[in-house]
Amino acid sequence: MKFEDVEFDIVNVKASSTLLNGEKVIKVERDLDKLPFDANRLGATVDEPTFIKIKNVDFADGVIEVKMLSKIQHPSPFEAARGFIGIAYRINEDNSAFDAIYLRPTNGRADNQFMRNHTVQYYAYPEYKFDRLRKEANGEYETYADIGLNEWISIRIEIKDKKAVLYINNQKSPSFIVNEMKGNTKSGSIGLWVDIGTEGYFKDFKFTKTPQKK
């Protein structure tokens, strides 16, 4: 698909250009025909390659910026859907490895503090999904953010070597810092990512690559 002169490959999602409140945006939803979901095998069937990714881009270090909004699908195929939406990066050619940071906007305004603590998530596909990181890293790859469903959320991710720093809604201080990314790809494409039960909308997408030293 093409959006504002940017060409994307569609990977395990349904994607289209649409209007949201009069604005032209990208809509992305997980395609359950291409990649089935099983709530009884949650760890095995979420945090997968479910995104549209930019064609012919090799991104290693730099800055990724986008505005995103998520809604829960009605009916939702997953009772515990959280509006999962985010960015995948350093995606290799066959989509078998990448890093990602995503949001669970429902959790950001929850009354339960445990849920709030899991509003922002990092993972590295395929080895380090949310469940393994939660078990082994004791919250190091998740955090809280004041965000919600049905609202535009601005994110900026600064990536350098093994470190990723996330800024939300133009705050001066980072909302989330990943000091040691787990992915094994050093460069690759960038993807607009969603997961189960989510209607994801994206706009104002841009990225800047850090020049690589020769």
PDB file of C-alpha atoms in Angstrom:
ATOM      1  CA  MET A   1       0.000   0.000   0.000  1.00  0.00           C
ATOM      2  CA  LYS A   2       1.019   3.625  -0.449  1.00  0.00           C
ATOM      3  CA  PHE A   3       0.372   6.554   1.895  1.00  0.00           C
ATOM      4  CA  GLU A   4       1.682  10.069   1.315  1.00  0.00           C
ATOM      5  CA  ASP A   5       4.370   8.845  -1.094  1.00  0.00           C
ATOM      6  CA  VAL A   6       5.580   6.142   1.296  1.00  0.00           C
ATOM      7  CA  GLU A   7       5.225   2.537   0.137  1.00  0.00           C
ATOM      8  CA  PHE A   8       4.524  -0.181   2.695  1.00  0.00           C
ATOM      9  CA  ASP A   9       4.486  -3.969   2.677  1.00  0.00           C
ATOM     10  CA  ILE A  10       1.465  -5.426   4.496  1.00  0.00           C
ATOM     11  CA  VAL A  11       2.475  -8.173   6.955  1.00  0.00           C
ATOM     12  CA  ASN A  12      -0.239 -10.198   8.710  1.00  0.00           C
ATOM     13  CA  VAL A  13      -2.554  -7.188   8.960  1.00  0.00           C
ATOM     14  CA  LYS A  14      -5.340  -5.450   7.065  1.00  0.00           C
ATOM     15  CA  ALA A  15      -4.412  -1.880   6.184  1.00  0.00           C
ATOM     16  CA  SER A  16      -5.955   1.006   4.325  1.00  0.00           C
ATOM     17  CA  SER A  17      -5.983   4.765   3.967  1.00  0.00           C
ATOM     18  CA  THR A  18      -9.100   6.197   5.602  1.00  0.00           C
ATOM     19  CA  LEU A  19     -10.617   9.329   7.117  1.00  0.00           C
ATOM     20  CA  LEU A  20     -10.819   9.768  10.885  1.00  0.00           C
ATOM     21  CA  ASN A  21     -12.547  12.934  12.040  1.00  0.00           C
ATOM     22  CA  GLY A  22     -11.917  14.400   8.603  1.00  0.00           C
ATOM     23  CA  GLU A  23      -8.186  13.595   8.597  1.00  0.00           C
ATOM     24  CA  LYS A  24      -6.512  11.189   6.206  1.00  0.00           C
ATOM     25  CA  VAL A  25      -4.832   8.468   8.261  1.00  0.00           C
ATOM     26  CA  ILE A  26      -3.640   4.874   8.022  1.00  0.00           C
ATOM     27  CA  LYS A  27      -5.837   2.207   9.583  1.00  0.00           C
ATOM     28  CA  VAL A  28      -4.246  -1.114  10.592  1.00  0.00           C
ATOM     29  CA  GLU A  29      -5.819  -4.231  12.114  1.00  0.00           C
ATOM     30  CA  ARG A  30      -4.406  -7.699  12.698  1.00  0.00           C
ATOM     31  CA  ASP A  31      -5.442 -10.210  10.025  1.00  0.00           C
ATOM     32  CA  LEU A  32      -6.608 -13.321  11.866  1.00  0.00           C
ATOM     33  CA  ASP A  33      -6.875 -15.303   8.638  1.00  0.00           C
ATOM     34  CA  LYS A  34      -3.171 -14.865   7.999  1.00  0.00           C
ATOM     35  CA  LEU A  35      -2.077 -15.166  11.621  1.00  0.00           C
ATOM     36  CA  PRO A  36      -4.569 -16.884  13.960  1.00  0.00           C
ATOM     37  CA  PHE A  37      -4.801 -15.987  17.645  1.00  0.00           C
ATOM     38  CA  ASP A  38      -5.366 -18.362  20.551  1.00  0.00           C
ATOM     39  CA  ALA A  39      -6.128 -16.905  23.989  1.00  0.00           C
ATOM     40  CA  ASN A  40      -5.070 -20.205  25.555  1.00  0.00           C
ATOM     41  CA  ARG A  41      -1.642 -19.862  23.947  1.00  0.00           C
ATOM     42  CA  LEU A  42      -1.211 -16.150  24.535  1.00  0.00           C
ATOM     43  CA  GLY A  43       2.583 -16.002  24.625  1.00  0.00           C
ATOM     44  CA  ALA A  44       2.864 -17.992  21.411  1.00  0.00           C
ATOM     45  CA  THR A  45       0.309 -16.002  19.409  1.00  0.00           C
ATOM     46  CA  VAL A  46       0.885 -12.336  20.377  1.00  0.00           C
ATOM     47  CA  ASP A  47       3.910 -10.037  19.934  1.00  0.00           C
ATOM     48  CA  GLU A  48       4.190 -11.299  16.375  1.00  0.00           C
ATOM     49  CA  PRO A  49       5.088  -9.616  13.029  1.00  0.00           C
ATOM     50  CA  THR A  50       1.768  -7.770  12.626  1.00  0.00           C
ATOM     51  CA  PHE A  51       2.535  -4.484  10.918  1.00  0.00           C
ATOM     52  CA  ILE A  52       2.917  -2.555   7.721  1.00  0.00           C
ATOM     53  CA  LYS A  53       6.573  -1.904   7.047  1.00  0.00           C
ATOM     54  CA  ILE A  54       8.274   0.638   4.845  1.00  0.00           C
ATOM     55  CA  LYS A  55       9.690  -0.718   1.620  1.00  0.00           C
ATOM     56  CA  ASN A  56      13.369  -0.313   0.791  1.00  0.00           C
ATOM     57  CA  VAL A  57      14.498   1.200   4.099  1.00  0.00           C
ATOM     58  CA  ASP A  58      17.542   0.164   6.111  1.00  0.00           C
ATOM     59  CA  PHE A  59      17.327   1.846   9.523  1.00  0.00           C
ATOM     60  CA  ALA A  60      19.899   1.186  12.235  1.00  0.00           C
ATOM     61  CA  ASP A  61      20.119   4.189  14.563  1.00  0.00           C
ATOM     62  CA  GLY A  62      18.124   7.409  14.565  1.00  0.00           C
ATOM     63  CA  VAL A  63      14.734   8.829  15.496  1.00  0.00           C
ATOM     64  CA  ILE A  64      11.229   7.537  14.718  1.00  0.00           C
ATOM     65  CA  GLU A  65       8.191   9.752  15.269  1.00  0.00           C
ATOM     66  CA  VAL A  66       4.486   9.111  14.762  1.00  0.00           C
ATOM     67  CA  LYS A  67       1.060   9.929  16.156  1.00  0.00           C
ATOM     68  CA  MET A  68      -1.143   6.949  16.931  1.00  0.00           C
ATOM     69  CA  LEU A  69      -4.658   6.318  18.169  1.00  0.00           C
ATOM     70  CA  SER A  70      -6.223   2.997  19.080  1.00  0.00           C
ATOM     71  CA  LYS A  71      -9.716   1.687  19.579  1.00  0.00           C
ATOM     72  CA  ILE A  72     -10.981  -1.708  20.675  1.00  0.00           C
ATOM     73  CA  GLN A  73     -12.638  -3.705  17.912  1.00  0.00           C
ATOM     74  CA  HIS A  74     -16.346  -4.454  18.389  1.00  0.00           C
ATOM     75  CA  PRO A  75     -16.810  -7.302  18.723  1.00  0.00           C
ATOM     76  CA  SER A  76     -13.291  -7.997  19.953  1.00  0.00           C
ATOM     77  CA  PRO A  77     -11.720 -11.425  19.355  1.00  0.00           C
ATOM     78  CA  PHE A  78      -9.945 -11.071  22.723  1.00  0.00           C
ATOM     79  CA  GLU A  79     -11.774 -10.102  25.913  1.00  0.00           C
ATOM     80  CA  ALA A  80      -8.623  -8.610  27.443  1.00  0.00           C
ATOM     81  CA  ALA A  81      -7.704  -6.450  24.424  1.00  0.00           C
ATOM     82  CA  ARG A  82      -5.873  -3.294  25.479  1.00  0.00           C
ATOM     83  CA  GLY A  83      -5.635  -1.324  22.239  1.00  0.00           C
ATOM     84  CA  PHE A  84      -2.156  -2.674  21.483  1.00  0.00           C
ATOM     85  CA  ILE A  85      -0.369  -0.248  19.138  1.00  0.00           C
ATOM     86  CA  GLY A  86       3.253   0.681  18.485  1.00  0.00           C
ATOM     87  CA  ILE A  87       6.368   0.700  16.337  1.00  0.00           C
ATOM     88  CA  ALA A  88       8.557  -2.173  15.174  1.00  0.00           C
ATOM     89  CA  TYR A  89      12.064  -1.388  13.961  1.00  0.00           C
ATOM     90  CA  ARG A  90      15.203  -3.042  12.646  1.00  0.00           C
ATOM     91  CA  ILE A  91      12.868  -5.512  10.917  1.00  0.00           C
ATOM     92  CA  ASN A  92      14.832  -7.987   8.819  1.00  0.00           C
ATOM     93  CA  GLU A  93      13.883  -8.858   5.258  1.00  0.00           C
ATOM     94  CA  ASP A  94      11.715 -11.895   5.979  1.00  0.00           C
ATOM     95  CA  ASN A  95      10.147 -10.416   9.162  1.00  0.00           C
ATOM     96  CA  SER A  96      11.654 -13.148  11.323  1.00  0.00           C
ATOM     97  CA  ALA A  97      13.455 -10.762  13.701  1.00  0.00           C
ATOM     98  CA  PHE A  98      12.928  -7.207  14.956  1.00  0.00           C
ATOM     99  CA  ASP A  99      12.613  -4.979  18.023  1.00  0.00           C
ATOM    100  CA  ALA A 100       9.400  -3.186  19.022  1.00  0.00           C
ATOM    101  CA  ILE A 101       7.902  -0.789  21.540  1.00  0.00           C
ATOM    102  CA  TYR A 102       4.143  -0.701  21.926  1.00  0.00           C
ATOM    103  CA  LEU A 103       1.423   0.784  24.129  1.00  0.00           C
ATOM    104  CA  ARG A 104      -1.551  -0.656  25.988  1.00  0.00           C
ATOM    105  CA  PRO A 105      -3.657   2.526  26.209  1.00  0.00           C
ATOM    106  CA  THR A 106      -6.458   0.890  28.228  1.00  0.00           C
ATOM    107  CA  ASN A 107      -3.994   0.227  31.040  1.00  0.00           C
ATOM    108  CA  GLY A 108      -2.933   3.856  31.300  1.00  0.00           C
ATOM    109  CA  ARG A 109      -6.176   4.898  32.997  1.00  0.00           C
ATOM    110  CA  ALA A 110      -6.933   1.662  34.853  1.00  0.00           C
ATOM    111  CA  ASP A 111      -7.851   1.685  38.544  1.00  0.00           C
ATOM    112  CA  ASN A 112      -5.515  -1.264  39.087  1.00  0.00           C
ATOM    113  CA  GLN A 113      -1.881  -0.253  39.656  1.00  0.00           C
ATOM    114  CA  PHE A 114      -0.543  -3.587  38.375  1.00  0.00           C
ATOM    115  CA  MET A 115      -2.221  -2.929  35.036  1.00  0.00           C
ATOM    116  CA  ARG A 116      -0.937   0.649  34.964  1.00  0.00           C
ATOM    117  CA  ASN A 117       2.604  -0.636  35.366  1.00  0.00           C
ATOM    118  CA  HIS A 118       2.160  -2.513  32.068  1.00  0.00           C
ATOM    119  CA  THR A 119       1.114   0.402  29.846  1.00  0.00           C
ATOM    120  CA  VAL A 120       4.325   0.547  27.764  1.00  0.00           C
ATOM    121  CA  GLN A 121       6.077  -2.581  26.515  1.00  0.00           C
ATOM    122  CA  TYR A 122       9.324  -3.427  24.740  1.00  0.00           C
ATOM    123  CA  TYR A 123       9.912  -6.804  23.111  1.00  0.00           C
ATOM    124  CA  ALA A 124      12.323  -8.455  20.679  1.00  0.00           C
ATOM    125  CA  TYR A 125      10.934 -10.964  18.211  1.00  0.00           C
ATOM    126  CA  PRO A 126      11.109 -13.921  18.237  1.00  0.00           C
ATOM    127  CA  GLU A 127      12.912 -14.805  21.465  1.00  0.00           C
ATOM    128  CA  TYR A 128      11.924 -12.097  23.937  1.00  0.00           C
ATOM    129  CA  LYS A 129       8.184 -11.516  23.971  1.00  0.00           C
ATOM    130  CA  PHE A 130       6.337  -9.773  26.806  1.00  0.00           C
ATOM    131  CA  ASP A 131       5.775 -12.927  28.849  1.00  0.00           C
ATOM    132  CA  ARG A 132       9.429 -13.965  28.914  1.00  0.00           C
ATOM    133  CA  LEU A 133      10.631 -10.447  29.699  1.00  0.00           C
ATOM    134  CA  ARG A 134       8.042 -10.068  32.443  1.00  0.00           C
ATOM    135  CA  LYS A 135       9.193 -13.332  33.986  1.00  0.00           C
ATOM    136  CA  GLU A 136      12.952 -12.821  33.640  1.00  0.00           C
ATOM    137  CA  ALA A 137      13.451  -9.042  33.847  1.00  0.00           C
ATOM    138  CA  ASN A 138      11.011  -8.054  36.626  1.00  0.00           C
ATOM    139  CA  GLY A 139       9.464  -5.000  34.988  1.00  0.00           C
ATOM    140  CA  GLU A 140      12.601  -3.638  33.339  1.00  0.00           C
ATOM    141  CA  TYR A 141      10.973  -3.687  29.904  1.00  0.00           C
ATOM    142  CA  GLU A 142       7.590  -2.214  30.890  1.00  0.00           C
ATOM    143  CA  THR A 143       6.354   0.974  32.520  1.00  0.00           C
ATOM    144  CA  TYR A 144       3.425   3.308  33.154  1.00  0.00           C
ATOM    145  CA  ALA A 145       2.285   6.221  30.977  1.00  0.00           C
ATOM    146  CA  ASP A 146      -0.708   8.530  31.204  1.00  0.00           C
ATOM    147  CA  ILE A 147      -2.435   7.603  27.942  1.00  0.00           C
ATOM    148  CA  GLY A 148      -5.845   6.321  26.902  1.00  0.00           C
ATOM    149  CA  LEU A 149      -7.948   4.900  24.107  1.00  0.00           C
ATOM    150  CA  ASN A 150      -9.494   7.056  21.379  1.00  0.00           C
ATOM    151  CA  GLU A 151      -6.928   9.825  21.693  1.00  0.00           C
ATOM    152  CA  TRP A 152      -3.932  10.782  19.581  1.00  0.00           C
ATOM    153  CA  ILE A 153      -0.653   9.852  21.264  1.00  0.00           C
ATOM    154  CA  SER A 154       2.603  11.314  19.957  1.00  0.00           C
ATOM    155  CA  ILE A 155       5.627   9.103  20.315  1.00  0.00           C
ATOM    156  CA  ARG A 156       9.284   9.646  19.566  1.00  0.00           C
ATOM    157  CA  ILE A 157      11.797   6.806  19.817  1.00  0.00           C
ATOM    158  CA  GLU A 158      15.521   7.586  19.815  1.00  0.00           C
ATOM    159  CA  ILE A 159      17.600   4.530  18.956  1.00  0.00           C
ATOM    160  CA  LYS A 160      21.348   4.132  19.296  1.00  0.00           C
ATOM    161  CA  ASP A 161      23.211   0.825  19.406  1.00  0.00           C
ATOM    162  CA  LYS A 162      21.454  -1.255  22.083  1.00  0.00           C
ATOM    163  CA  LYS A 163      19.543   1.642  23.657  1.00  0.00           C
ATOM    164  CA  ALA A 164      16.052   2.952  22.883  1.00  0.00           C
ATOM    165  CA  VAL A 165      14.498   5.996  24.551  1.00  0.00           C
ATOM    166  CA  LEU A 166      10.773   6.723  24.266  1.00  0.00           C
ATOM    167  CA  TYR A 167       9.173  10.145  24.622  1.00  0.00           C
ATOM    168  CA  ILE A 168       5.375  10.394  24.807  1.00  0.00           C
ATOM    169  CA  ASN A 169       3.272  13.456  23.986  1.00  0.00           C
ATOM    170  CA  ASN A 170       6.261  15.787  23.598  1.00  0.00           C
ATOM    171  CA  GLN A 171       7.415  15.475  27.185  1.00  0.00           C
ATOM    172  CA  LYS A 172      10.924  16.747  27.855  1.00  0.00           C
ATOM    173  CA  SER A 173      11.887  13.711  29.936  1.00  0.00           C
ATOM    174  CA  PRO A 174      11.718  10.156  28.630  1.00  0.00           C
ATOM    175  CA  SER A 175       8.718   8.025  29.493  1.00  0.00           C
ATOM    176  CA  PHE A 176      10.639   4.790  28.995  1.00  0.00           C
ATOM    177  CA  ILE A 177      14.272   3.749  28.585  1.00  0.00           C
ATOM    178  CA  VAL A 178      15.469   0.424  27.229  1.00  0.00           C
ATOM    179  CA  ASN A 179      19.142   0.247  28.130  1.00  0.00           C
ATOM    180  CA  GLU A 180      19.794  -3.167  26.615  1.00  0.00           C
ATOM    181  CA  MET A 181      17.656  -4.187  23.678  1.00  0.00           C
ATOM    182  CA  LYS A 182      17.459  -7.940  23.138  1.00  0.00           C
ATOM    183  CA  GLY A 183      17.111  -8.035  19.356  1.00  0.00           C
ATOM    184  CA  ASN A 184      19.769  -9.576  17.127  1.00  0.00           C
ATOM    185  CA  THR A 185      19.217  -7.364  14.071  1.00  0.00           C
ATOM    186  CA  LYS A 186      21.428  -4.293  13.748  1.00  0.00           C
ATOM    187  CA  SER A 187      19.344  -2.617  11.048  1.00  0.00           C
ATOM    188  CA  GLY A 188      16.213  -3.091   8.968  1.00  0.00           C
ATOM    189  CA  SER A 189      12.842  -1.608   8.154  1.00  0.00           C
ATOM    190  CA  ILE A 190      10.344   0.266  10.334  1.00  0.00           C
ATOM    191  CA  GLY A 191       6.770  -0.924  10.868  1.00  0.00           C
ATOM    192  CA  LEU A 192       3.474   0.468  12.160  1.00  0.00           C
ATOM    193  CA  TRP A 193       2.372  -2.302  14.517  1.00  0.00           C
ATOM    194  CA  VAL A 194      -0.902  -3.459  16.078  1.00  0.00           C
ATOM    195  CA  ASP A 195      -2.072  -6.595  17.840  1.00  0.00           C
ATOM    196  CA  ILE A 196      -5.190  -8.493  18.732  1.00  0.00           C
ATOM    197  CA  GLY A 197      -8.503  -6.674  19.101  1.00  0.00           C
ATOM    198  CA  THR A 198      -7.139  -3.301  18.016  1.00  0.00           C
ATOM    199  CA  GLU A 199      -8.178  -0.730  15.454  1.00  0.00           C
ATOM    200  CA  GLY A 200      -4.948   1.224  15.021  1.00  0.00           C
ATOM    201  CA  TYR A 201      -4.674   4.629  13.355  1.00  0.00           C
ATOM    202  CA  PHE A 202      -1.438   6.394  12.405  1.00  0.00           C
ATOM    203  CA  LYS A 203      -0.496   9.816  11.041  1.00  0.00           C
ATOM    204  CA  ASP A 204       2.435  12.254  10.868  1.00  0.00           C
ATOM    205  CA  PHE A 205       4.939   9.416  10.520  1.00  0.00           C
ATOM    206  CA  LYS A 206       8.589  10.303   9.935  1.00  0.00           C
ATOM    207  CA  PHE A 207      12.046   9.036  10.716  1.00  0.00           C
ATOM    208  CA  THR A 208      15.604  10.323  10.633  1.00  0.00           C
ATOM    209  CA  LYS A 209      18.580   8.031  10.295  1.00  0.00           C
ATOM    210  CA  THR A 210      21.826   8.681  12.133  1.00  0.00           C
ATOM    211  CA  PRO A 211      24.668   8.625   9.604  1.00  0.00           C
ATOM    212  CA  GLN A 212      26.725   5.488  10.038  1.00  0.00           C
ATOM    213  CA  LYS A 213      30.465   5.818  10.600  1.00  0.00           C
ATOM    214  CA  LYS A 214      32.554   4.363   7.821  1.00  0.00           C
TER     215      LYS A 214
END
